[in-house]
Amino acid sequence: MDVLGQLTSSVAHDFNNVLTVLDCNIDLLKSQENLQEEQKNLLDNCIEAVELGSNLSNRLTKFARVEPLAETRVDLNAWIDSFGKLLNRSVGKGISIEYVLPADTMPVLVDATLLGVALLNLVTNARDAMPKGGKITVSLDKTNIDEAVDPVRGKDEKRTYALLQVSDTGTGMSPKIKERALEAFFTTKGEDEGTGLGLNTVKDLAQSADGFVQIESARGKGTAVKIFLPLYEEKSP
Ligand SMILES: Nc1ncnc2c1ncn2[C@@H]1O[C@H](COP(=O)(O)OP(=O)(O)OP(=O)(O)O)[C@@H](O)[C@H]1O
Ligand SMILES: [Mg+2]
């Protein structure tokens, strides 16, 4: 394993130890008698955050190539419906999230942990771009893409994609920033505020699922990040 891989595994390992301590203490608190409903809800939030932290550390371990990605069939529609609760809590006051989800199922083949990290990164970016508040829209749709704009498919192949889009009413990006935004370690944020890996993880997710990412953005006009993931075709038994 290279040096970056070793460092990543060791950070993931230490992080996991911290999470274990948190988990045990939350468990102890939850087992106390006479807890009020509101206190139980707050503890449930803590449990979900610890779970996400644990997923993130698994993701780090995968990044260090200790474990391969675990791609499984995920129904995007149901998955967003449930993951949305965590997203809603991550944006704070002044920002609302609207979900526009179709009625049909949207099966794709992805690593669910990476998908969660990617979506959380997109919502965090949107939040950071709206310091005075605003609106985030998370939408899902089916789309057939014109060969000319599909960087993944060959000429004669047609494929239907699930289009997962996160858009915001924030500052938007200049053409120069937009051009570099998907690069690893590209950031316009302060040293302690961003690593520049958020959108690169989104690209990583899309590529690992044989899909791709597009960004639409202009200064003062907000941003939309579109993730195209091939719909998973169920094989008949
Ligand atoms: N929704 C958005 N609105 C405006 N600019 C954005 C948006 N999303 C990303 N950007 C720009 O793209 C850059 C790269 O984003 P990315 O998520 O990869 O890294 P980061 O947010 O700077 O740091 P990190 O996500 O690692 O904490 C950001 O620094 C910002 O300039
Ligand atoms: Mg980011």
JSON list of C-alpha atoms and ligand atoms in Angstrom, two decimals, residues 121-122 125-126 128-129 168 171-173 177 181 183 186-189 193-200 217 223 225, ligand 1:
[
{"chain": "A", "resi": 121, "resn": "ASN", "atom": "CA", "xyz": [-21.18, 16.55, -0.49]},
{"chain": "A", "resi": 122, "resn": "LEU", "atom": "CA", "xyz": [-23.54, 18.08, -3.06]},
{"chain": "A", "resi": 125, "resn": "ASN", "atom": "CA", "xyz": [-21.71, 22.57, -1.41]},
{"chain": "A", "resi": 126, "resn": "ALA", "atom": "CA", "xyz": [-25.16, 23.98, -2.10]},
{"chain": "A", "resi": 128, "resn": "ASP", "atom": "CA", "xyz": [-22.03, 26.78, 1.41]},
{"chain": "A", "resi": 129, "resn": "ALA", "atom": "CA", "xyz": [-23.06, 28.62, -1.78]},
{"chain": "A", "resi": 168, "resn": "ASP", "atom": "CA", "xyz": [-29.40, 25.42, -5.64]},
{"chain": "A", "resi": 171, "resn": "THR", "atom": "CA", "xyz": [-23.77, 32.12, -5.92]},
{"chain": "A", "resi": 172, "resn": "GLY", "atom": "CA", "xyz": [-23.09, 29.90, -8.93]},
{"chain": "A", "resi": 173, "resn": "MET", "atom": "CA", "xyz": [-19.60, 29.37, -10.42]},
{"chain": "A", "resi": 177, "resn": "ILE", "atom": "CA", "xyz": [-14.20, 27.46, -11.49]},
{"chain": "A", "resi": 181, "resn": "ALA", "atom": "CA", "xyz": [-14.62, 21.96, -10.05]},
{"chain": "A", "resi": 183, "resn": "GLU", "atom": "CA", "xyz": [-10.69, 18.01, -10.12]},
{"chain": "A", "resi": 186, "resn": "PHE", "atom": "CA", "xyz": [-9.53, 21.92, -6.36]},
{"chain": "A", "resi": 187, "resn": "THR", "atom": "CA", "xyz": [-11.17, 24.29, -3.88]},
{"chain": "A", "resi": 188, "resn": "THR", "atom": "CA", "xyz": [-11.94, 27.99, -3.57]},
{"chain": "A", "resi": 189, "resn": "LYS", "atom": "CA", "xyz": [-12.65, 27.61, 0.15]},
{"chain": "A", "resi": 193, "resn": "GLU", "atom": "CA", "xyz": [-13.16, 24.82, 5.16]},
{"chain": "A", "resi": 194, "resn": "GLY", "atom": "CA", "xyz": [-12.60, 22.60, 2.15]},
{"chain": "A", "resi": 195, "resn": "THR", "atom": "CA", "xyz": [-10.31, 19.87, 0.85]},
{"chain": "A", "resi": 196, "resn": "GLY", "atom": "CA", "xyz": [-11.54, 20.01, -2.74]},
{"chain": "A", "resi": 197, "resn": "LEU", "atom": "CA", "xyz": [-12.53, 16.35, -2.72]},
{"chain": "A", "resi": 198, "resn": "GLY", "atom": "CA", "xyz": [-16.32, 16.74, -2.59]},
{"chain": "A", "resi": 199, "resn": "LEU", "atom": "CA", "xyz": [-17.14, 16.93, -6.29]},
{"chain": "A", "resi": 200, "resn": "ASN", "atom": "CA", "xyz": [-14.33, 14.54, -7.13]},
{"chain": "A", "resi": 217, "resn": "SER", "atom": "CA", "xyz": [-23.73, 26.88, -13.31]},
{"chain": "A", "resi": 223, "resn": "THR", "atom": "CA", "xyz": [-25.77, 25.58, -9.73]},
{"chain": "A", "resi": 225, "resn": "VAL", "atom": "CA", "xyz": [-25.01, 19.09, -10.58]},
{"chain": "B", "resi": 1, "resn": "LIG", "atom": "N1", "xyz": [-23.15, 24.38, -5.45]},
{"chain": "B", "resi": 1, "resn": "LIG", "atom": "C1", "xyz": [-22.06, 25.13, -5.68]},
{"chain": "B", "resi": 1, "resn": "LIG", "atom": "N2", "xyz": [-22.19, 26.48, -5.88]},
{"chain": "B", "resi": 1, "resn": "LIG", "atom": "C2", "xyz": [-21.11, 27.24, -6.13]},
{"chain": "B", "resi": 1, "resn": "LIG", "atom": "N3", "xyz": [-19.84, 26.77, -6.21]},
{"chain": "B", "resi": 1, "resn": "LIG", "atom": "C3", "xyz": [-19.66, 25.45, -6.01]},
{"chain": "B", "resi": 1, "resn": "LIG", "atom": "C4", "xyz": [-20.74, 24.56, -5.74]},
{"chain": "B", "resi": 1, "resn": "LIG", "atom": "N4", "xyz": [-20.25, 23.31, -5.61]},
{"chain": "B", "resi": 1, "resn": "LIG", "atom": "C5", "xyz": [-18.92, 23.40, -5.78]},
{"chain": "B", "resi": 1, "resn": "LIG", "atom": "N5", "xyz": [-18.55, 24.68, -6.01]},
{"chain": "B", "resi": 1, "resn": "LIG", "atom": "C6", "xyz": [-17.17, 25.16, -6.29]},
{"chain": "B", "resi": 1, "resn": "LIG", "atom": "O1", "xyz": [-16.36, 24.05, -6.64]},
{"chain": "B", "resi": 1, "resn": "LIG", "atom": "C7", "xyz": [-15.27, 23.92, -5.72]},
{"chain": "B", "resi": 1, "resn": "LIG", "atom": "C8", "xyz": [-14.96, 22.44, -5.53]},
{"chain": "B", "resi": 1, "resn": "LIG", "atom": "O2", "xyz": [-16.03, 21.82, -4.81]},
{"chain": "B", "resi": 1, "resn": "LIG", "atom": "P1", "xyz": [-15.72, 20.51, -3.95]},
{"chain": "B", "resi": 1, "resn": "LIG", "atom": "O3", "xyz": [-16.97, 20.07, -3.32]},
{"chain": "B", "resi": 1, "resn": "LIG", "atom": "O4", "xyz": [-14.99, 19.53, -4.81]},
{"chain": "B", "resi": 1, "resn": "LIG", "atom": "O5", "xyz": [-14.68, 21.00, -2.86]},
{"chain": "B", "resi": 1, "resn": "LIG", "atom": "P2", "xyz": [-14.94, 21.98, -1.61]},
{"chain": "B", "resi": 1, "resn": "LIG", "atom": "O6", "xyz": [-16.40, 22.12, -1.35]},
{"chain": "B", "resi": 1, "resn": "LIG", "atom": "O7", "xyz": [-14.19, 23.23, -1.89]},
{"chain": "B", "resi": 1, "resn": "LIG", "atom": "O8", "xyz": [-14.23, 21.18, -0.45]},
{"chain": "B", "resi": 1, "resn": "LIG", "atom": "P3", "xyz": [-14.78, 19.82, 0.24]},
{"chain": "B", "resi": 1, "resn": "LIG", "atom": "O9", "xyz": [-16.00, 19.39, -0.47]},
{"chain": "B", "resi": 1, "resn": "LIG", "atom": "O10", "xyz": [-13.67, 18.82, 0.03]},
{"chain": "B", "resi": 1, "resn": "LIG", "atom": "O11", "xyz": [-14.99, 20.15, 1.66]},
{"chain": "B", "resi": 1, "resn": "LIG", "atom": "C9", "xyz": [-15.71, 24.65, -4.47]},
{"chain": "B", "resi": 1, "resn": "LIG", "atom": "O12", "xyz": [-14.61, 25.13, -3.71]},
{"chain": "B", "resi": 1, "resn": "LIG", "atom": "C10", "xyz": [-16.54, 25.80, -5.05]},
{"chain": "B", "resi": 1, "resn": "LIG", "atom": "O13", "xyz": [-15.72, 26.86, -5.53]}
]
